[in-house]
mmCIF file of C-alpha atoms in Angstrom:
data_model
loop_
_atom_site.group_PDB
_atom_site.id
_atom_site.type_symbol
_atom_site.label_atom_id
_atom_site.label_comp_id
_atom_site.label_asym_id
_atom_site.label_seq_id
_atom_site.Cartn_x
_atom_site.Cartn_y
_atom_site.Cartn_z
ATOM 1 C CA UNK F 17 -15.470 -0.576 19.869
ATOM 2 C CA UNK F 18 -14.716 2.705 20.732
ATOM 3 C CA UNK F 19 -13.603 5.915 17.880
ATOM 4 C CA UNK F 20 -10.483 6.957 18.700
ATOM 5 C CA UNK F 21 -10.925 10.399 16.268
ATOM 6 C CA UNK F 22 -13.387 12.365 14.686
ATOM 7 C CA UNK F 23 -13.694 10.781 11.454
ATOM 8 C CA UNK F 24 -14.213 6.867 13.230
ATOM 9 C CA UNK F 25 -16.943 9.039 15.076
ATOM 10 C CA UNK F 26 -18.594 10.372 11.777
ATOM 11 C CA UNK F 27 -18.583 6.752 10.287
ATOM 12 C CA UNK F 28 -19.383 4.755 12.952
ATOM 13 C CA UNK F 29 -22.635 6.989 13.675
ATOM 14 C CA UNK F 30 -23.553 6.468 9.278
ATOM 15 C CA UNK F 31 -22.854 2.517 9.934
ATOM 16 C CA UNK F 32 -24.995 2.420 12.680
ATOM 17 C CA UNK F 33 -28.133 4.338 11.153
ATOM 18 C CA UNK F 34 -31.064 2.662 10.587
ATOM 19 C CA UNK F 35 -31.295 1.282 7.003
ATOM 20 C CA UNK F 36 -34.070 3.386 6.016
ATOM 21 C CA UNK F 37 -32.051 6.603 7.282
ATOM 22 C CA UNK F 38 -29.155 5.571 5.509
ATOM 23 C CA UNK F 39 -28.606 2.728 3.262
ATOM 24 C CA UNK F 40 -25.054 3.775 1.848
ATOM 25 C CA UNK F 41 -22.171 4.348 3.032
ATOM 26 C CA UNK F 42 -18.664 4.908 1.719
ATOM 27 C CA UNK F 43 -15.509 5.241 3.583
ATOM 28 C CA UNK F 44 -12.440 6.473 2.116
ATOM 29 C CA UNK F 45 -8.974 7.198 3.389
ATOM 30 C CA UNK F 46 -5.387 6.049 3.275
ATOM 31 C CA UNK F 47 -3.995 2.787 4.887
ATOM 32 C CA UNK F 48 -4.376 1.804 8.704
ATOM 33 C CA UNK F 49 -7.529 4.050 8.666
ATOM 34 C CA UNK F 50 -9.705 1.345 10.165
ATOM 35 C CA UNK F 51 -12.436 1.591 7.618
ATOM 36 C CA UNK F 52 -12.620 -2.389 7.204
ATOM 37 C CA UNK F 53 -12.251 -2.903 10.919
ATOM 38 C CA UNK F 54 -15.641 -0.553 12.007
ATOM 39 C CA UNK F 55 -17.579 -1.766 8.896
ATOM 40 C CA UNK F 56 -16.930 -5.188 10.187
ATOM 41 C CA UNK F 57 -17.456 -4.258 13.610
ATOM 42 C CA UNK F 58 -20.855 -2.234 12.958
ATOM 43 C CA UNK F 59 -21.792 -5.401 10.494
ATOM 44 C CA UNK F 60 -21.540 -8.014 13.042
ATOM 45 C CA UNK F 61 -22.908 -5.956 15.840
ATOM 46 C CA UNK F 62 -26.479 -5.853 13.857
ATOM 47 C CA UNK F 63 -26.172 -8.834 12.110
ATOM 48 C CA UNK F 64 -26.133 -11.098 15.354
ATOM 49 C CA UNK F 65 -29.448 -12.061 17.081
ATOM 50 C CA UNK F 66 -30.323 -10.209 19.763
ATOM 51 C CA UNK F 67 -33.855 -10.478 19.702
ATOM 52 C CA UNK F 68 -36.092 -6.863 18.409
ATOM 53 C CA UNK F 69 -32.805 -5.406 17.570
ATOM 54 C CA UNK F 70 -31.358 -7.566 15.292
ATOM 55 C CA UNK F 71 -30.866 -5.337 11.824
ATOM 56 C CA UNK F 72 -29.676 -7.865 9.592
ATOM 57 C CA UNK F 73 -29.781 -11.644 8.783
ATOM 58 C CA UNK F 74 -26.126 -11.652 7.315
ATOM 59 C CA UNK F 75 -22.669 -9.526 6.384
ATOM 60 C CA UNK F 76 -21.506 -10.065 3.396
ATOM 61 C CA UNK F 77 -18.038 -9.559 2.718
ATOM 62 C CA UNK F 78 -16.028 -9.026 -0.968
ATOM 63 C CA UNK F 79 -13.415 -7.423 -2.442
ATOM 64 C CA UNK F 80 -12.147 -7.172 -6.432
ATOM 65 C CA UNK F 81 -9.590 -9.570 -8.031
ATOM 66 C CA UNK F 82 -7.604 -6.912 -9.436
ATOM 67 C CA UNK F 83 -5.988 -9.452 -11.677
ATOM 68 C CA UNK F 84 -9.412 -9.924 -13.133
ATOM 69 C CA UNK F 85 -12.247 -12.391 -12.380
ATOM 70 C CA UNK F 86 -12.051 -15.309 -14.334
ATOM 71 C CA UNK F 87 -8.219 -15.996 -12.622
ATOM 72 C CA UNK F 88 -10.068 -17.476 -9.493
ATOM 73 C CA UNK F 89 -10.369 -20.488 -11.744
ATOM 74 C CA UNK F 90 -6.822 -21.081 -11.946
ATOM 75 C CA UNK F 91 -6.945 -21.305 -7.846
ATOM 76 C CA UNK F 92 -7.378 -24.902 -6.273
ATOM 77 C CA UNK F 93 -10.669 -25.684 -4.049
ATOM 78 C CA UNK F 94 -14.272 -24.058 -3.776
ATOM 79 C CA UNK F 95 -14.722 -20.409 -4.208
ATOM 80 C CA UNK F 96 -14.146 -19.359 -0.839
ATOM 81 C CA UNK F 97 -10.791 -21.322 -1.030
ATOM 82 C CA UNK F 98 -10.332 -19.080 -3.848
ATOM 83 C CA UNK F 99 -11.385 -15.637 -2.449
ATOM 84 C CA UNK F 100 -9.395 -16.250 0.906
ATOM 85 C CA UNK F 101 -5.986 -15.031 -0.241
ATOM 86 C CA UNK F 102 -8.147 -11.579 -1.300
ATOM 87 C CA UNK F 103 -10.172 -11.230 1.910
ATOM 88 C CA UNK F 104 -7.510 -12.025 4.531
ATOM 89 C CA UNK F 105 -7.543 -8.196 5.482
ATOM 90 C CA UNK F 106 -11.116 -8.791 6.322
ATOM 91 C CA UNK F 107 -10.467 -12.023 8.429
ATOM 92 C CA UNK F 108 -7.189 -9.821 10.150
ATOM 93 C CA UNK F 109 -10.166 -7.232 11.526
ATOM 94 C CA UNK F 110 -12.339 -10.381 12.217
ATOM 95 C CA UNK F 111 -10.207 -11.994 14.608
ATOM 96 C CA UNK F 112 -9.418 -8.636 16.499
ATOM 97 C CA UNK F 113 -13.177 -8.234 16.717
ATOM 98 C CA UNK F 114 -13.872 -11.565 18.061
ATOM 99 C CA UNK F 115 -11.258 -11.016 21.004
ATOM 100 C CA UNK F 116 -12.929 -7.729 22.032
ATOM 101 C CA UNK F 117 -16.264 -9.793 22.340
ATOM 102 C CA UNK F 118 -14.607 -12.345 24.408
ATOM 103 C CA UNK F 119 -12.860 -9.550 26.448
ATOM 104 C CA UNK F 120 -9.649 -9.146 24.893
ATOM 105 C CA UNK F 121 -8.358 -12.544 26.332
ATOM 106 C CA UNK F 122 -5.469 -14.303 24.089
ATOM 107 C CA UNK F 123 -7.170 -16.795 23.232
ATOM 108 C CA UNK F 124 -5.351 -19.388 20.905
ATOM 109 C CA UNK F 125 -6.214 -18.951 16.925
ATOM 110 C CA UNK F 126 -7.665 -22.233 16.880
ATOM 111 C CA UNK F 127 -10.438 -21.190 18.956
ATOM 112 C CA UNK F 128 -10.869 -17.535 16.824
ATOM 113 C CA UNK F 129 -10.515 -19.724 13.818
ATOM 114 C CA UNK F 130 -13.965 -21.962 15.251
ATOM 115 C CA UNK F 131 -15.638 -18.864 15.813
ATOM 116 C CA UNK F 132 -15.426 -17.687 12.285
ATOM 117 C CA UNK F 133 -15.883 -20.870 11.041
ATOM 118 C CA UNK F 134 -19.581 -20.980 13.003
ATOM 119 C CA UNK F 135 -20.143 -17.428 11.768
ATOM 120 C CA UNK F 136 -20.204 -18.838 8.347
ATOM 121 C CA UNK F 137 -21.860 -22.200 9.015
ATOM 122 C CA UNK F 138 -24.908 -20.150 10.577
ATOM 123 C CA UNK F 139 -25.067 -17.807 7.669
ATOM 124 C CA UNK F 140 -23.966 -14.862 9.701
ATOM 125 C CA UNK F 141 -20.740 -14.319 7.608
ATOM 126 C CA UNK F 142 -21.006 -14.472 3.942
ATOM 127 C CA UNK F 143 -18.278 -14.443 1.290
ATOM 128 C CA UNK F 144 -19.290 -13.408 -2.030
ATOM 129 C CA UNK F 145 -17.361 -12.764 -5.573
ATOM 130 C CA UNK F 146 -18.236 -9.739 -7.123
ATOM 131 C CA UNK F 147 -17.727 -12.393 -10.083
ATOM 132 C CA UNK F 148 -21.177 -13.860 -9.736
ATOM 133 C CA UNK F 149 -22.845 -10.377 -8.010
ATOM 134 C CA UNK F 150 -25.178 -10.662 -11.575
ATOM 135 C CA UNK F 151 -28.704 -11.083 -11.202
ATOM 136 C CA UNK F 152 -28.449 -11.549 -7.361
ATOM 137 C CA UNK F 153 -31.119 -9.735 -4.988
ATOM 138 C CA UNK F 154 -29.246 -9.512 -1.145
ATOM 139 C CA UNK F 155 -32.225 -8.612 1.004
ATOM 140 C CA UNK F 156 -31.695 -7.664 4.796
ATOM 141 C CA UNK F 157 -27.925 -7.876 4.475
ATOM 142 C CA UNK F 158 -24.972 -5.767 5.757
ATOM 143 C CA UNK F 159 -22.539 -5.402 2.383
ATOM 144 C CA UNK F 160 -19.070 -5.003 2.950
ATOM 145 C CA UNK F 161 -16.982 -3.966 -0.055
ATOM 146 C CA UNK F 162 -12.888 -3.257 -0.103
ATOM 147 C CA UNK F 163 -10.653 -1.827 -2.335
ATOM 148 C CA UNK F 164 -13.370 0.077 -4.366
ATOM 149 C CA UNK F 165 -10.570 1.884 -6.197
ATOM 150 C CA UNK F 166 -9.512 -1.183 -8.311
ATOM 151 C CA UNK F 167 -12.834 -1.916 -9.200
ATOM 152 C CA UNK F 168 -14.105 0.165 -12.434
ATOM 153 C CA UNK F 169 -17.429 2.067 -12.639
ATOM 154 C CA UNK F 170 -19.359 -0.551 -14.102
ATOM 155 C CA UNK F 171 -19.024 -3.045 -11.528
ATOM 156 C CA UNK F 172 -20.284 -0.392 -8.482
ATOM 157 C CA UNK F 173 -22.632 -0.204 -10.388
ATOM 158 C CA UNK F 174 -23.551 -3.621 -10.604
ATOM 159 C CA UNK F 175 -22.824 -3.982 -7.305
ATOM 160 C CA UNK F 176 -24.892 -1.499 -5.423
ATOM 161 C CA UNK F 177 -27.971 -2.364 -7.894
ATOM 162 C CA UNK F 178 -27.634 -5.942 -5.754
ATOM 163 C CA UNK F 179 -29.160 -4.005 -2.956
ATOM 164 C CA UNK F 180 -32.866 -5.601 -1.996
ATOM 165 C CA UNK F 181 -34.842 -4.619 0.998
ATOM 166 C CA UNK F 182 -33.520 -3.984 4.088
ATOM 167 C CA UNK F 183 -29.914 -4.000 2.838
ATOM 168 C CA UNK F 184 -26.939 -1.316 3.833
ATOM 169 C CA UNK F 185 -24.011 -1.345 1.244
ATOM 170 C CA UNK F 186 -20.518 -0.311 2.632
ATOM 171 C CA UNK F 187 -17.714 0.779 0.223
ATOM 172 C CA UNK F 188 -14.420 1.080 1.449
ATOM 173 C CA UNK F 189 -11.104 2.270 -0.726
ATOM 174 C CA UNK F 190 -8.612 4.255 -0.658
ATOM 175 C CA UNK F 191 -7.515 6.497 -4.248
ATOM 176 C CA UNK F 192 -3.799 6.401 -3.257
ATOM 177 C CA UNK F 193 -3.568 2.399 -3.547
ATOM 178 C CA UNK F 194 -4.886 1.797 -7.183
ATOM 179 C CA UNK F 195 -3.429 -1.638 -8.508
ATOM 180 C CA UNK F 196 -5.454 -2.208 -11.194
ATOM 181 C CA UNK F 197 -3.419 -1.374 -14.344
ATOM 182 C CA UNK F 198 -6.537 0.232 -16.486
ATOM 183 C CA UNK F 199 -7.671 2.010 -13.000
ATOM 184 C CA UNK F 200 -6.460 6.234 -12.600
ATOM 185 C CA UNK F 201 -7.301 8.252 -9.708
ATOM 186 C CA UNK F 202 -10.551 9.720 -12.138
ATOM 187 C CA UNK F 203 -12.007 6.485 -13.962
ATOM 188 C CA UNK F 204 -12.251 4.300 -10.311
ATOM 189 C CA UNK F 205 -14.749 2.989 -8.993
ATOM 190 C CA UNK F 206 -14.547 4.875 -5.494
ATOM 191 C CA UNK F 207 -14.067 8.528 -7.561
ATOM 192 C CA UNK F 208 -16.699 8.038 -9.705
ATOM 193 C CA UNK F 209 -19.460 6.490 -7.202
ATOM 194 C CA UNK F 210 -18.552 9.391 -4.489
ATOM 195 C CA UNK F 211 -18.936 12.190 -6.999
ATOM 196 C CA UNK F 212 -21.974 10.883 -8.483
ATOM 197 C CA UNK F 213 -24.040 10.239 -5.077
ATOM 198 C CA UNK F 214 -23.222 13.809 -3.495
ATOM 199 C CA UNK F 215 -26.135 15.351 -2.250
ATOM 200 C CA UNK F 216 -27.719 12.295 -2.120
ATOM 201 C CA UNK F 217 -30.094 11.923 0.825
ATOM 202 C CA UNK F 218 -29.587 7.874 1.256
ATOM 203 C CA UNK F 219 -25.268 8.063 1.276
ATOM 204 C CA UNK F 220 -23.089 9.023 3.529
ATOM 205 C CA UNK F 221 -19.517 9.739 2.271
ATOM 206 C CA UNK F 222 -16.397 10.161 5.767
ATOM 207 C CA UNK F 223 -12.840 10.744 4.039
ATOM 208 C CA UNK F 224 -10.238 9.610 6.708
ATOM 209 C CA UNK F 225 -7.492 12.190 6.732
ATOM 210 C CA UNK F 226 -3.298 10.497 7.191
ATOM 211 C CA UNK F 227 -3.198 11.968 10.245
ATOM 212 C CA UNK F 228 -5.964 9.406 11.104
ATOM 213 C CA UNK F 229 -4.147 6.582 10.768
ATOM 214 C CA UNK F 230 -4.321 3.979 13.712
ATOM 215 C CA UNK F 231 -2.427 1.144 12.743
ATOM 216 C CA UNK F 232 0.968 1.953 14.023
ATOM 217 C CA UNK F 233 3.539 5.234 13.671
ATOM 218 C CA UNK F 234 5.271 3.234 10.817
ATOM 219 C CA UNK F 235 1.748 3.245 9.225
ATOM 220 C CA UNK F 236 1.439 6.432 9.771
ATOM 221 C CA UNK F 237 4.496 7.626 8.398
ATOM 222 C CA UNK F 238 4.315 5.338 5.479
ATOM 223 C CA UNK F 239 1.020 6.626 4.534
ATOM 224 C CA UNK F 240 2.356 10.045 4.930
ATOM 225 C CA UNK F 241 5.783 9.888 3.682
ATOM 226 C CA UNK F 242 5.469 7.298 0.844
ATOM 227 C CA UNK F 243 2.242 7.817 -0.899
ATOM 228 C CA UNK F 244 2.404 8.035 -4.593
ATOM 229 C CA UNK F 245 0.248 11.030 -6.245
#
C-alpha cells in the first residue's frame, strides 16, 4: 500500500508507530478518503505473524448501530450475522487488501471470501459490538472504529477505556455524515474526543481534506458538491 497524498502519508506513518510512541489515532475526513482502507491495511500488516515483528495478536473491527444497540436483537443469526450488514464497508477494504497481497490477481470472491473467513477462524480478524465493549480489557490488539460521528461521547469513552496493554485504538469518522438523530456536528463522538485529546502526547489526529478523496471523480464531486453543513 502505497499514499497517494500527503494526508495518507501523515496517517499511515501514526498507524504504523510503535504502540508505545503512539497508541491513538484518529482519522477524520469526508467520504472516499481511505481512512478505513489504511487502518485496515496498517492493522493486518502488524497483526499477521511474521516472527520478531509481529505488533499485534488481533484487529478488531466495529462500528455503531446508529439505530441503537439493542435492534441487533431483532436481526436473525449470531452476532456477527448481525453486525455484517454494519461492517460491510470494512469487508469492501478487506477484500481489496487481500488482492494486493496476492498480487492484484482477480481472483474469484469465493476464494477472498476463504481468506477472510481463516482470518477470523485464527483470531486474526475480530468483530466486536460496541454493545458488549463493557467491562472488556483488549490487550495487544489493533482497534478499528468507524463512523465515530454517530456514536455519542459516552460511548468513546467507553470505548477507548477498553484499551489494555499493547493495544492501538483507531477512530475513523467523518462530521459531514452524522445519521444519528440526537448526534450535531458539536455533541459527537469524533468532535468531542478530537478536541479533548489535543496536545496530547499519545494521539495523533490527520483531517483528510475533499480534495483528498480517492474513491472516484463522482466521489469526489459528491463530497464536494453535495455535502450538507
Amino acid at each position: 500500500v502505497q499514499p497517494k497524498n500527503a494526508s495518507q502519508t501523515f496517517a499511515l506513518w501514526a498507524l504504523m508507530q510503535p504502540v508505545e510512541e503512539i497508541p491513538f489515532v484518529i482519522l477524520k475526513g469526508p467520504a472516499g478518503t481511505a481512512k478505513t482502507f489504511l487502518s485496515l491495511a496498517a492493522g493486518i500488516d502488524q497483526a499477521y505473524d511474521v516472527g520478531a515483528h509481529k505488533a499485534y495478536d488481533s484487529v478488531l473491527i466495529s462500528r455503531n448501530n446508529v439505530m441503537a444497540d439493542a435492534d441487533f436483537g431483532y436481526l436473525p443469526g449470531e452476532l456477527e450475522d448481525k453486525m455484517n450488514p454494519l461492517l460491510a464497508p470494512f469487508y469492501d477494504n478487506l477484500e481489496s487488501i487481500l488482492r494486493c497481497l496476492n498480487g492484484g490477481e482477480k481472483e474469484a470472491n469465493d476464494q477472498i471470501q476463504m481468506q477472510i473467513e481463516d482470518m477470523k477462524e485464527s483470531g486474526i480478524l475480530e468483530i466486536a459490538s460496541l454493545a458488549y465493549m463493557r467491562g472488556r480489557s483488549l490487550n495487544e490488539a489493533f482497534i478499528i472504529v468507524d463512523e465515530v460521528q454517530n456514536m455519542s461521547p459516552l460511548q468513546v469513552l467507553t470505548l477507548v477505556t477498553r484499551a489494555g496493554m499493547g493495544a492501538k485504538v483507531v477512530l475513523c469518522g467523518d462530521l459531514d455524515q452524522i445519521d444519528a438523530p440526537n448526534l450535531d456536528r458539536e455533541n459527537n463522538a469524533l468532535a468531542y474526543v478530537s478536541e479533548k485529546m489535543k496536545n496530547s502526547p499519545l494521539c495523533a489526529q490527520i483531517t483528510f481534506n475533499q480534495d483528498e478523496c480517492v474513491r472516484s471523480p463522482l466521489a469526489w464531486e459528491a463530497a464536494a458538491k453535495l455535502t450538507i453543513r
